[in-house]
């Protein structure tokens, strides 16, 4: 008995196991697996409970739809990944070297010293569209370089070089300038404006409000095609021309003129030209379709100017005079709804050879009715070339007459 008691008393109590350490390690490891592996399992639909949740959601949605009286089948439930596209950044990176600043330099007179000095009269944008031999050709707007004594180009790396004006055209608002090819990094890729669809994305690149904002990028959509916008060149309140343009809601501001309008392939689809600048108007900008640009700049390269068919009359729209004068002064019948009246005829011009006189009223060209002076110019400049025959229907002293003339050339 004593031995047992002594032996029992001499044994050490059993050592308690430390359970806290494995618990902490397991907790940390579980948290790590949860944070790292769970998103991948969910993304790849590898968790069985995810399918159950999706089925429950679809069932609940189906019950809700049935309660509402609709027989709409539930759509597939799937994970949606939102990825910020880098497409625009890639396009801008590729195209930006081909978009340049254009500086209009004009001679200015110092009032106090009575000396002439050159100064910046305005800035715009331009697009390098061709590099050939030793020259790089840039398209911009006519109004950007209008009145310039010198033109300078500001490249994407802010290098400023002198350029020469190849040619310019008032009616299409296009101009071509040329620089040494060594300064041009690349030319832009030309697209087709005919393939543009309303609603598709568009990107505008240019220099709004001056060169300190050069290379600005705006994005929008194509809002409309073949918009006819009246233009008043002599600021007399009457439209002198109607430009057919692409409408976009990509921001186009002063200084953007001459810049590039691009599709989502980075191709040039238009030359930004104008903006309705009214306080009540937002998101309306315009660009000249590239399909209209190409033939004009090719002719400017070759001839330095646009040769257009010439009739040789000073004419005004009937709508510019009171309707009571249509009958009293021009002796027009009641069924005449519009046309142009001739103020004067240039001697030895096609109109003179065709027998037209002052106060004759032209109502049709080649059988097509014309309403105003814009219709006359569009028919001559868009549908006729030098040497073409033109059939003119007109009224003189109340009688309808016809004459046919051969058009000659007149450059602008």
mmCIF file of C-alpha atoms in Angstrom:
data_model
loop_
_atom_site.group_PDB
_atom_site.id
_atom_site.type_symbol
_atom_site.label_atom_id
_atom_site.label_comp_id
_atom_site.label_asym_id
_atom_site.label_seq_id
_atom_site.Cartn_x
_atom_site.Cartn_y
_atom_site.Cartn_z
ATOM 1 C CA UNK A 1 0.000 0.000 0.000
ATOM 2 C CA UNK A 2 2.739 2.329 0.920
ATOM 3 C CA UNK A 3 4.615 1.471 -2.194
ATOM 4 C CA UNK A 4 1.622 2.263 -4.358
ATOM 5 C CA UNK A 5 1.051 5.543 -2.621
ATOM 6 C CA UNK A 6 4.691 6.481 -2.970
ATOM 7 C CA UNK A 7 4.730 5.476 -6.613
ATOM 8 C CA UNK A 8 1.500 7.330 -7.372
ATOM 9 C CA UNK A 9 2.683 10.430 -5.638
ATOM 10 C CA UNK A 10 6.001 10.325 -7.429
ATOM 11 C CA UNK A 11 4.407 10.396 -10.972
ATOM 12 C CA UNK A 12 4.243 13.845 -12.668
ATOM 13 C CA UNK A 13 0.868 15.072 -13.813
ATOM 14 C CA UNK A 14 0.257 14.729 -17.607
ATOM 15 C CA UNK A 15 1.239 17.764 -19.684
ATOM 16 C CA UNK A 16 -1.683 19.654 -21.268
ATOM 17 C CA UNK A 17 -1.649 19.959 -25.116
ATOM 18 C CA UNK A 18 -1.476 23.501 -26.594
ATOM 19 C CA UNK A 19 -4.509 23.707 -29.007
ATOM 20 C CA UNK A 20 -4.315 27.472 -29.682
ATOM 21 C CA UNK A 21 -1.407 27.407 -32.151
ATOM 22 C CA UNK A 22 -2.949 24.974 -34.680
ATOM 23 C CA UNK A 23 -6.216 26.916 -34.490
ATOM 24 C CA UNK A 24 -4.526 30.199 -35.386
ATOM 25 C CA UNK A 25 -2.533 28.577 -38.205
ATOM 26 C CA UNK A 26 -5.671 26.981 -39.616
ATOM 27 C CA UNK A 27 -7.562 30.260 -39.420
ATOM 28 C CA UNK A 28 -4.849 32.165 -41.282
ATOM 29 C CA UNK A 29 -4.530 29.453 -43.926
ATOM 30 C CA UNK A 30 -8.287 29.354 -44.434
ATOM 31 C CA UNK A 31 -8.473 33.108 -44.821
ATOM 32 C CA UNK A 32 -5.675 32.976 -47.384
ATOM 33 C CA UNK A 33 -7.403 30.289 -49.430
ATOM 34 C CA UNK A 34 -10.704 32.138 -49.212
ATOM 35 C CA UNK A 35 -9.154 35.376 -50.480
ATOM 36 C CA UNK A 36 -7.022 33.844 -53.229
ATOM 37 C CA UNK A 37 -8.846 30.795 -54.533
ATOM 38 C CA UNK A 38 -12.523 31.637 -54.088
ATOM 39 C CA UNK A 39 -12.705 34.384 -56.798
ATOM 40 C CA UNK A 40 -11.172 31.975 -59.335
ATOM 41 C CA UNK A 41 -13.584 29.207 -58.405
ATOM 42 C CA UNK A 42 -16.567 31.550 -58.643
ATOM 43 C CA UNK A 43 -15.389 33.024 -61.935
ATOM 44 C CA UNK A 44 -15.071 29.563 -63.487
ATOM 45 C CA UNK A 45 -18.365 28.268 -62.061
ATOM 46 C CA UNK A 46 -16.621 25.490 -60.088
ATOM 47 C CA UNK A 47 -18.625 25.818 -56.902
ATOM 48 C CA UNK A 48 -21.763 23.664 -56.611
ATOM 49 C CA UNK A 49 -23.525 26.119 -54.332
ATOM 50 C CA UNK A 50 -23.202 28.792 -57.004
ATOM 51 C CA UNK A 51 -25.370 26.741 -59.346
ATOM 52 C CA UNK A 52 -27.919 26.296 -56.593
ATOM 53 C CA UNK A 53 -28.015 30.019 -55.942
ATOM 54 C CA UNK A 54 -28.388 30.729 -59.659
ATOM 55 C CA UNK A 55 -31.212 28.187 -59.924
ATOM 56 C CA UNK A 56 -32.946 29.698 -56.896
ATOM 57 C CA UNK A 57 -32.593 33.197 -58.377
ATOM 58 C CA UNK A 58 -33.989 32.018 -61.689
ATOM 59 C CA UNK A 59 -36.886 30.264 -59.920
ATOM 60 C CA UNK A 60 -37.693 33.343 -57.853
ATOM 61 C CA UNK A 61 -37.528 35.525 -60.947
ATOM 62 C CA UNK A 62 -39.794 33.126 -62.824
ATOM 63 C CA UNK A 63 -42.307 33.161 -59.981
ATOM 64 C CA UNK A 64 -42.228 36.951 -59.872
ATOM 65 C CA UNK A 65 -42.825 37.169 -63.613
ATOM 66 C CA UNK A 66 -45.716 34.711 -63.411
ATOM 67 C CA UNK A 67 -47.256 36.702 -60.581
ATOM 68 C CA UNK A 68 -47.110 39.755 -62.797
ATOM 69 C CA UNK A 69 -49.004 37.919 -65.522
ATOM 70 C CA UNK A 70 -46.020 37.667 -67.924
ATOM 71 C CA UNK A 71 -44.812 34.496 -69.615
ATOM 72 C CA UNK A 72 -41.199 35.639 -69.997
ATOM 73 C CA UNK A 73 -38.639 32.851 -69.834
ATOM 74 C CA UNK A 74 -35.828 33.503 -67.357
ATOM 75 C CA UNK A 75 -32.533 34.516 -68.873
ATOM 76 C CA UNK A 76 -29.330 32.658 -68.112
ATOM 77 C CA UNK A 77 -27.653 33.855 -64.962
ATOM 78 C CA UNK A 78 -23.951 34.341 -65.508
ATOM 79 C CA UNK A 79 -21.122 36.329 -64.045
ATOM 80 C CA UNK A 80 -20.446 39.658 -65.745
ATOM 81 C CA UNK A 81 -16.938 41.025 -66.022
ATOM 82 C CA UNK A 82 -16.526 44.751 -66.608
ATOM 83 C CA UNK A 83 -13.334 45.433 -68.523
ATOM 84 C CA UNK A 84 -12.337 49.026 -69.284
ATOM 85 C CA UNK A 85 -11.444 48.949 -72.950
ATOM 86 C CA UNK A 86 -8.097 50.331 -74.028
ATOM 87 C CA UNK A 87 -9.217 50.622 -77.660
ATOM 88 C CA UNK A 88 -9.450 54.404 -77.623
ATOM 89 C CA UNK A 89 -6.052 54.757 -75.957
ATOM 90 C CA UNK A 90 -4.531 52.499 -78.582
ATOM 91 C CA UNK A 91 -6.114 54.488 -81.413
ATOM 92 C CA UNK A 92 -4.956 57.806 -79.993
ATOM 93 C CA UNK A 93 -1.432 56.484 -79.525
ATOM 94 C CA UNK A 94 -1.324 55.344 -83.143
ATOM 95 C CA UNK A 95 -2.965 58.390 -84.727
ATOM 96 C CA UNK A 96 -1.684 61.327 -82.649
ATOM 97 C CA UNK A 97 1.614 61.724 -84.576
ATOM 98 C CA UNK A 98 -0.433 62.338 -87.746
ATOM 99 C CA UNK A 99 -2.503 65.161 -86.179
ATOM 100 C CA UNK A 100 -0.696 68.500 -86.047
ATOM 101 C CA UNK A 101 -1.282 72.087 -85.057
ATOM 102 C CA UNK A 102 -1.572 74.754 -87.757
ATOM 103 C CA UNK A 103 -0.537 78.335 -87.040
ATOM 104 C CA UNK A 104 -1.773 81.198 -89.233
ATOM 105 C CA UNK A 105 0.935 83.884 -89.280
ATOM 106 C CA UNK A 106 0.002 87.302 -90.671
ATOM 107 C CA UNK A 107 1.847 90.569 -91.044
ATOM 108 C CA UNK A 108 0.685 93.122 -88.497
ATOM 109 C CA UNK A 109 1.439 96.830 -88.394
ATOM 110 C CA UNK A 110 2.788 98.402 -85.219
ATOM 111 C CA UNK A 111 0.707 101.584 -84.795
ATOM 112 C CA UNK A 112 3.404 103.500 -82.889
ATOM 113 C CA UNK A 113 6.475 102.476 -84.866
ATOM 114 C CA UNK A 114 4.642 102.163 -88.206
ATOM 115 C CA UNK A 115 6.463 98.901 -88.871
ATOM 116 C CA UNK A 116 5.150 95.576 -90.056
ATOM 117 C CA UNK A 117 5.889 92.464 -88.056
ATOM 118 C CA UNK A 118 4.651 88.902 -88.240
ATOM 119 C CA UNK A 119 2.309 87.636 -85.572
ATOM 120 C CA UNK A 120 0.063 84.696 -84.856
ATOM 121 C CA UNK A 121 -3.432 85.420 -86.156
ATOM 122 C CA UNK A 122 -4.984 82.110 -85.206
ATOM 123 C CA UNK A 123 -4.447 78.412 -84.761
ATOM 124 C CA UNK A 124 -6.176 75.261 -85.870
ATOM 125 C CA UNK A 125 -5.470 71.632 -86.573
ATOM 126 C CA UNK A 126 -4.370 69.537 -89.527
ATOM 127 C CA UNK A 127 -3.939 65.906 -90.552
ATOM 128 C CA UNK A 128 -0.955 64.359 -92.319
ATOM 129 C CA UNK A 129 -2.641 62.244 -94.988
ATOM 130 C CA UNK A 130 0.246 61.424 -97.322
ATOM 131 C CA UNK A 131 4.045 61.181 -97.253
ATOM 132 C CA UNK A 132 5.504 61.041 -100.740
ATOM 133 C CA UNK A 133 9.112 61.459 -101.809
ATOM 134 C CA UNK A 134 10.473 64.406 -99.809
ATOM 135 C CA UNK A 135 7.126 65.937 -98.883
ATOM 136 C CA UNK A 136 4.421 65.368 -96.315
ATOM 137 C CA UNK A 137 0.959 66.666 -97.224
ATOM 138 C CA UNK A 138 -1.427 68.002 -94.594
ATOM 139 C CA UNK A 139 -5.139 68.735 -94.973
ATOM 140 C CA UNK A 140 -6.761 71.457 -92.902
ATOM 141 C CA UNK A 141 -9.631 73.951 -93.241
ATOM 142 C CA UNK A 142 -9.563 76.913 -95.585
ATOM 143 C CA UNK A 143 -10.660 79.233 -92.800
ATOM 144 C CA UNK A 144 -7.707 78.111 -90.660
ATOM 145 C CA UNK A 145 -5.117 79.444 -93.137
ATOM 146 C CA UNK A 146 -7.221 82.196 -94.736
ATOM 147 C CA UNK A 147 -5.333 85.486 -95.030
ATOM 148 C CA UNK A 148 -2.050 84.014 -93.882
ATOM 149 C CA UNK A 149 1.326 85.341 -94.973
ATOM 150 C CA UNK A 150 3.008 82.266 -93.575
ATOM 151 C CA UNK A 151 1.883 78.904 -92.224
ATOM 152 C CA UNK A 152 3.631 76.945 -89.509
ATOM 153 C CA UNK A 153 3.074 73.384 -88.325
ATOM 154 C CA UNK A 154 3.364 72.224 -84.719
ATOM 155 C CA UNK A 155 4.116 68.499 -84.506
ATOM 156 C CA UNK A 156 2.990 66.146 -81.740
ATOM 157 C CA UNK A 157 6.388 66.552 -80.021
ATOM 158 C CA UNK A 158 5.846 70.365 -80.073
ATOM 159 C CA UNK A 159 8.428 70.922 -82.818
ATOM 160 C CA UNK A 160 7.383 73.960 -84.856
ATOM 161 C CA UNK A 161 8.334 74.068 -88.549
ATOM 162 C CA UNK A 162 7.509 76.321 -91.466
ATOM 163 C CA UNK A 163 5.152 74.957 -94.113
ATOM 164 C CA UNK A 164 4.079 76.053 -97.580
ATOM 165 C CA UNK A 165 0.504 76.443 -98.797
ATOM 166 C CA UNK A 166 -0.247 74.157 -101.759
ATOM 167 C CA UNK A 167 -3.813 75.261 -102.380
ATOM 168 C CA UNK A 168 -7.096 76.215 -100.744
ATOM 169 C CA UNK A 169 -10.815 76.243 -101.539
ATOM 170 C CA UNK A 170 -13.479 78.463 -100.004
ATOM 171 C CA UNK A 171 -16.568 76.419 -100.797
ATOM 172 C CA UNK A 172 -15.396 73.081 -99.442
ATOM 173 C CA UNK A 173 -13.454 74.790 -96.611
ATOM 174 C CA UNK A 174 -10.388 72.677 -97.366
ATOM 175 C CA UNK A 175 -6.714 73.492 -97.791
ATOM 176 C CA UNK A 176 -3.530 71.523 -98.400
ATOM 177 C CA UNK A 177 -0.166 72.471 -96.914
ATOM 178 C CA UNK A 178 3.211 70.838 -97.338
ATOM 179 C CA UNK A 179 6.223 70.259 -95.087
ATOM 180 C CA UNK A 180 9.516 68.426 -95.392
ATOM 181 C CA UNK A 181 8.929 64.675 -95.043
ATOM 182 C CA UNK A 182 11.701 64.481 -92.425
ATOM 183 C CA UNK A 183 9.350 66.144 -89.940
ATOM 184 C CA UNK A 184 6.499 63.691 -90.503
ATOM 185 C CA UNK A 185 6.483 60.523 -88.439
ATOM 186 C CA UNK A 186 3.500 58.879 -90.133
ATOM 187 C CA UNK A 187 0.426 59.488 -92.277
ATOM 188 C CA UNK A 188 -3.087 58.696 -91.135
ATOM 189 C CA UNK A 189 -5.043 55.754 -92.519
ATOM 190 C CA UNK A 190 -7.943 56.846 -94.717
ATOM 191 C CA UNK A 191 -11.365 55.291 -94.149
ATOM 192 C CA UNK A 192 -14.693 55.640 -95.991
ATOM 193 C CA UNK A 193 -17.359 58.022 -94.759
ATOM 194 C CA UNK A 194 -19.919 56.177 -96.889
ATOM 195 C CA UNK A 195 -19.572 53.211 -94.531
ATOM 196 C CA UNK A 196 -20.268 55.293 -91.422
ATOM 197 C CA UNK A 197 -23.515 54.494 -89.588
ATOM 198 C CA UNK A 198 -25.559 56.753 -87.335
ATOM 199 C CA UNK A 199 -25.009 55.761 -83.717
ATOM 200 C CA UNK A 200 -21.532 54.301 -84.102
ATOM 201 C CA UNK A 201 -18.702 55.701 -81.921
ATOM 202 C CA UNK A 202 -16.445 58.452 -83.204
ATOM 203 C CA UNK A 203 -13.273 60.101 -81.901
ATOM 204 C CA UNK A 204 -12.171 63.694 -82.537
ATOM 205 C CA UNK A 205 -8.550 64.785 -82.142
ATOM 206 C CA UNK A 206 -7.382 68.388 -82.416
ATOM 207 C CA UNK A 207 -6.226 71.511 -80.613
ATOM 208 C CA UNK A 208 -9.266 73.189 -79.036
ATOM 209 C CA UNK A 209 -8.816 76.774 -77.839
ATOM 210 C CA UNK A 210 -5.161 76.888 -78.882
ATOM 211 C CA UNK A 211 -1.955 74.876 -78.954
ATOM 212 C CA UNK A 212 -1.690 74.711 -75.161
ATOM 213 C CA UNK A 213 -4.451 72.067 -75.379
ATOM 214 C CA UNK A 214 -2.903 70.303 -78.363
ATOM 215 C CA UNK A 215 -3.758 66.688 -78.999
ATOM 216 C CA UNK A 216 -7.036 66.841 -77.084
ATOM 217 C CA UNK A 217 -9.258 63.799 -77.568
ATOM 218 C CA UNK A 218 -13.053 63.720 -77.361
ATOM 219 C CA UNK A 219 -15.402 60.826 -77.942
ATOM 220 C CA UNK A 220 -19.004 60.660 -79.071
ATOM 221 C CA UNK A 221 -21.209 59.071 -81.678
ATOM 222 C CA UNK A 222 -22.191 59.789 -85.253
ATOM 223 C CA UNK A 223 -25.386 61.799 -84.822
ATOM 224 C CA UNK A 224 -26.293 62.193 -88.492
ATOM 225 C CA UNK A 225 -25.064 61.929 -92.067
ATOM 226 C CA UNK A 226 -25.441 64.235 -95.057
ATOM 227 C CA UNK A 227 -26.568 67.199 -92.971
ATOM 228 C CA UNK A 228 -26.991 70.303 -95.152
ATOM 229 C CA UNK A 229 -25.602 73.323 -93.283
ATOM 230 C CA UNK A 230 -25.995 76.792 -94.852
ATOM 231 C CA UNK A 231 -22.877 78.949 -94.947
ATOM 232 C CA UNK A 232 -22.660 82.698 -95.318
ATOM 233 C CA UNK A 233 -19.222 83.634 -96.652
ATOM 234 C CA UNK A 234 -19.704 87.383 -97.100
ATOM 235 C CA UNK A 235 -21.667 87.807 -93.838
ATOM 236 C CA UNK A 236 -24.586 89.521 -95.546
ATOM 237 C CA UNK A 237 -27.172 87.353 -93.827
ATOM 238 C CA UNK A 238 -27.818 85.212 -96.931
ATOM 239 C CA UNK A 239 -26.622 81.649 -97.426
ATOM 240 C CA UNK A 240 -23.953 81.387 -100.112
ATOM 241 C CA UNK A 241 -23.481 77.638 -99.967
ATOM 242 C CA UNK A 242 -24.731 74.499 -98.286
ATOM 243 C CA UNK A 243 -22.140 72.095 -96.976
ATOM 244 C CA UNK A 244 -23.049 68.425 -96.628
ATOM 245 C CA UNK A 245 -21.405 67.250 -93.420
ATOM 246 C CA UNK A 246 -21.303 64.496 -90.813
ATOM 247 C CA UNK A 247 -22.860 65.468 -87.489
ATOM 248 C CA UNK A 248 -21.291 64.220 -84.261
ATOM 249 C CA UNK A 249 -21.713 64.942 -80.568
ATOM 250 C CA UNK A 250 -17.965 64.603 -79.940
ATOM 251 C CA UNK A 251 -16.905 68.010 -78.647
ATOM 252 C CA UNK A 252 -15.539 70.202 -81.468
ATOM 253 C CA UNK A 253 -14.455 73.660 -80.364
ATOM 254 C CA UNK A 254 -12.529 76.568 -81.924
ATOM 255 C CA UNK A 255 -9.074 75.233 -82.716
ATOM 256 C CA UNK A 256 -10.414 71.753 -83.507
ATOM 257 C CA UNK A 257 -11.017 72.932 -87.085
ATOM 258 C CA UNK A 258 -8.957 70.866 -89.500
ATOM 259 C CA UNK A 259 -8.523 68.026 -87.022
ATOM 260 C CA UNK A 260 -9.415 64.370 -87.477
ATOM 261 C CA UNK A 261 -12.707 62.582 -86.961
ATOM 262 C CA UNK A 262 -11.973 58.868 -86.604
ATOM 263 C CA UNK A 263 -13.861 55.613 -86.519
ATOM 264 C CA UNK A 264 -13.056 52.861 -84.020
ATOM 265 C CA UNK A 265 -10.500 51.393 -86.399
ATOM 266 C CA UNK A 266 -8.453 54.577 -86.161
ATOM 267 C CA UNK A 267 -9.299 55.520 -89.755
ATOM 268 C CA UNK A 268 -10.000 59.063 -90.910
ATOM 269 C CA UNK A 269 -13.688 59.507 -91.756
ATOM 270 C CA UNK A 270 -13.931 63.299 -91.682
ATOM 271 C CA UNK A 271 -12.175 66.640 -91.242
ATOM 272 C CA UNK A 272 -13.646 68.606 -88.350
ATOM 273 C CA UNK A 273 -14.838 71.896 -89.706
ATOM 274 C CA UNK A 274 -17.356 73.816 -87.651
ATOM 275 C CA UNK A 275 -19.522 73.936 -84.578
ATOM 276 C CA UNK A 276 -22.823 75.613 -83.818
ATOM 277 C CA UNK A 277 -21.632 78.040 -81.178
ATOM 278 C CA UNK A 278 -24.797 79.075 -79.392
ATOM 279 C CA UNK A 279 -25.413 79.062 -75.664
ATOM 280 C CA UNK A 280 -28.499 76.880 -76.059
ATOM 281 C CA UNK A 281 -26.754 74.280 -78.230
ATOM 282 C CA UNK A 282 -24.541 71.490 -76.937
ATOM 283 C CA UNK A 283 -23.066 68.408 -78.541
ATOM 284 C CA UNK A 284 -23.486 69.431 -82.188
ATOM 285 C CA UNK A 285 -20.287 69.383 -84.209
ATOM 286 C CA UNK A 286 -19.647 68.852 -87.909
ATOM 287 C CA UNK A 287 -17.015 67.252 -90.099
ATOM 288 C CA UNK A 288 -16.473 67.189 -93.858
ATOM 289 C CA UNK A 289 -16.881 63.560 -95.028
ATOM 290 C CA UNK A 290 -13.568 62.075 -96.118
ATOM 291 C CA UNK A 291 -15.152 60.771 -99.345
ATOM 292 C CA UNK A 292 -15.743 64.431 -100.293
ATOM 293 C CA UNK A 293 -12.330 65.506 -99.042
ATOM 294 C CA UNK A 294 -10.197 63.169 -101.181
ATOM 295 C CA UNK A 295 -11.062 64.503 -104.684
ATOM 296 C CA UNK A 296 -10.715 68.096 -103.512
ATOM 297 C CA UNK A 297 -7.278 67.690 -101.941
ATOM 298 C CA UNK A 298 -6.069 65.692 -104.951
ATOM 299 C CA UNK A 299 -7.050 68.564 -107.256
ATOM 300 C CA UNK A 300 -5.489 71.096 -104.899
ATOM 301 C CA UNK A 301 -2.244 69.091 -105.015
ATOM 302 C CA UNK A 302 -2.263 69.096 -108.806
ATOM 303 C CA UNK A 303 -3.536 72.591 -109.591
ATOM 304 C CA UNK A 304 -3.359 74.577 -106.365
ATOM 305 C CA UNK A 305 -6.992 75.546 -106.869
ATOM 306 C CA UNK A 306 -10.401 74.127 -107.741
ATOM 307 C CA UNK A 307 -11.553 74.727 -111.306
ATOM 308 C CA UNK A 308 -15.322 75.051 -111.365
ATOM 309 C CA UNK A 309 -17.894 75.440 -114.110
ATOM 310 C CA UNK A 310 -18.678 79.093 -114.812
ATOM 311 C CA UNK A 311 -21.950 80.548 -116.061
ATOM 312 C CA UNK A 312 -21.238 84.269 -115.793
ATOM 313 C CA UNK A 313 -24.247 85.816 -114.050
ATOM 314 C CA UNK A 314 -24.799 87.941 -110.968
ATOM 315 C CA UNK A 315 -27.981 86.441 -109.606
ATOM 316 C CA UNK A 316 -30.123 86.531 -106.464
ATOM 317 C CA UNK A 317 -32.849 84.348 -105.022
ATOM 318 C CA UNK A 318 -36.441 85.336 -105.685
ATOM 319 C CA UNK A 319 -37.051 84.913 -101.965
ATOM 320 C CA UNK A 320 -34.815 87.934 -101.360
ATOM 321 C CA UNK A 321 -37.415 90.276 -102.834
ATOM 322 C CA UNK A 322 -41.048 90.870 -101.918
ATOM 323 C CA UNK A 323 -43.437 88.454 -103.608
ATOM 324 C CA UNK A 324 -45.534 91.336 -104.911
ATOM 325 C CA UNK A 325 -42.537 92.297 -107.075
ATOM 326 C CA UNK A 326 -42.518 88.837 -108.702
ATOM 327 C CA UNK A 327 -45.541 89.784 -110.753
ATOM 328 C CA UNK A 328 -45.246 93.577 -110.867
ATOM 329 C CA UNK A 329 -41.568 93.907 -111.831
ATOM 330 C CA UNK A 330 -40.640 90.483 -113.206
ATOM 331 C CA UNK A 331 -43.994 89.557 -114.798
ATOM 332 C CA UNK A 332 -43.891 86.052 -113.389
ATOM 333 C CA UNK A 333 -46.973 83.809 -113.608
ATOM 334 C CA UNK A 334 -48.644 82.600 -110.433
ATOM 335 C CA UNK A 335 -47.418 79.010 -110.797
ATOM 336 C CA UNK A 336 -43.754 79.984 -110.344
ATOM 337 C CA UNK A 337 -42.777 78.975 -106.800
ATOM 338 C CA UNK A 338 -39.081 79.845 -106.754
ATOM 339 C CA UNK A 339 -35.957 80.551 -108.740
ATOM 340 C CA UNK A 340 -33.264 83.185 -109.195
ATOM 341 C CA UNK A 341 -33.351 86.481 -111.039
ATOM 342 C CA UNK A 342 -30.376 87.775 -112.986
ATOM 343 C CA UNK A 343 -29.036 91.179 -111.938
ATOM 344 C CA UNK A 344 -26.311 91.323 -114.565
ATOM 345 C CA UNK A 345 -24.545 89.172 -117.181
ATOM 346 C CA UNK A 346 -20.765 89.074 -117.702
ATOM 347 C CA UNK A 347 -19.813 90.037 -121.279
ATOM 348 C CA UNK A 348 -18.501 87.112 -123.364
ATOM 349 C CA UNK A 349 -19.532 84.623 -120.682
ATOM 350 C CA UNK A 350 -21.521 81.412 -121.353
ATOM 351 C CA UNK A 351 -24.662 83.190 -120.137
ATOM 352 C CA UNK A 352 -24.017 86.055 -122.571
ATOM 353 C CA UNK A 353 -23.489 83.646 -125.457
ATOM 354 C CA UNK A 354 -26.705 81.865 -124.458
ATOM 355 C CA UNK A 355 -28.727 85.072 -124.791
ATOM 356 C CA UNK A 356 -29.554 85.580 -121.082
ATOM 357 C CA UNK A 357 -30.301 89.146 -119.978
ATOM 358 C CA UNK A 358 -30.785 91.127 -116.793
ATOM 359 C CA UNK A 359 -34.068 90.371 -114.970
ATOM 360 C CA UNK A 360 -34.486 86.994 -116.606
ATOM 361 C CA UNK A 361 -35.684 84.493 -113.985
ATOM 362 C CA UNK A 362 -34.099 81.022 -114.048
ATOM 363 C CA UNK A 363 -36.372 78.283 -112.712
ATOM 364 C CA UNK A 364 -34.753 75.043 -113.947
ATOM 365 C CA UNK A 365 -31.306 73.687 -114.802
ATOM 366 C CA UNK A 366 -31.202 70.536 -116.929
ATOM 367 C CA UNK A 367 -34.877 70.014 -116.084
ATOM 368 C CA UNK A 368 -34.279 70.175 -112.312
ATOM 369 C CA UNK A 369 -36.143 72.939 -110.407
ATOM 370 C CA UNK A 370 -33.995 75.424 -108.514
ATOM 371 C CA UNK A 371 -35.271 77.509 -105.643
ATOM 372 C CA UNK A 372 -32.388 79.812 -104.815
ATOM 373 C CA UNK A 373 -28.778 80.769 -105.510
ATOM 374 C CA UNK A 374 -27.500 77.844 -103.444
ATOM 375 C CA UNK A 375 -29.260 75.390 -105.775
ATOM 376 C CA UNK A 376 -27.583 77.104 -108.757
ATOM 377 C CA UNK A 377 -24.115 76.813 -107.237
ATOM 378 C CA UNK A 378 -24.577 73.227 -106.135
ATOM 379 C CA UNK A 379 -25.707 72.230 -109.627
ATOM 380 C CA UNK A 380 -22.797 74.009 -111.281
ATOM 381 C CA UNK A 381 -20.097 73.017 -108.818
ATOM 382 C CA UNK A 382 -21.198 69.497 -107.930
ATOM 383 C CA UNK A 383 -22.827 68.143 -111.095
ATOM 384 C CA UNK A 384 -21.086 70.024 -113.896
ATOM 385 C CA UNK A 385 -17.525 70.330 -115.129
ATOM 386 C CA UNK A 386 -15.811 72.665 -117.551
ATOM 387 C CA UNK A 387 -16.984 72.044 -121.123
ATOM 388 C CA UNK A 388 -20.356 70.526 -120.147
ATOM 389 C CA UNK A 389 -23.616 71.613 -121.762
ATOM 390 C CA UNK A 390 -26.194 73.222 -119.470
ATOM 391 C CA UNK A 391 -29.863 73.619 -120.400
ATOM 392 C CA UNK A 392 -31.473 76.628 -118.736
ATOM 393 C CA UNK A 393 -35.208 77.200 -118.389
ATOM 394 C CA UNK A 394 -36.068 80.835 -117.654
ATOM 395 C CA UNK A 395 -38.855 83.425 -117.810
ATOM 396 C CA UNK A 396 -38.627 86.732 -119.663
ATOM 397 C CA UNK A 397 -41.582 89.097 -119.641
ATOM 398 C CA UNK A 398 -43.808 86.323 -118.376
ATOM 399 C CA UNK A 399 -42.899 83.834 -121.113
ATOM 400 C CA UNK A 400 -41.025 80.581 -120.496
ATOM 401 C CA UNK A 401 -37.959 80.069 -122.669
ATOM 402 C CA UNK A 402 -34.973 77.710 -122.881
ATOM 403 C CA UNK A 403 -31.346 78.027 -123.888
ATOM 404 C CA UNK A 404 -28.319 75.744 -123.858
ATOM 405 C CA UNK A 405 -24.837 77.009 -123.006
ATOM 406 C CA UNK A 406 -21.346 75.497 -122.845
ATOM 407 C CA UNK A 407 -19.740 76.083 -119.485
ATOM 408 C CA UNK A 408 -16.258 77.526 -119.192
ATOM 409 C CA UNK A 409 -13.945 77.615 -116.185
ATOM 410 C CA UNK A 410 -13.526 79.971 -113.296
ATOM 411 C CA UNK A 411 -11.109 79.343 -110.444
ATOM 412 C CA UNK A 412 -11.552 80.487 -106.853
#
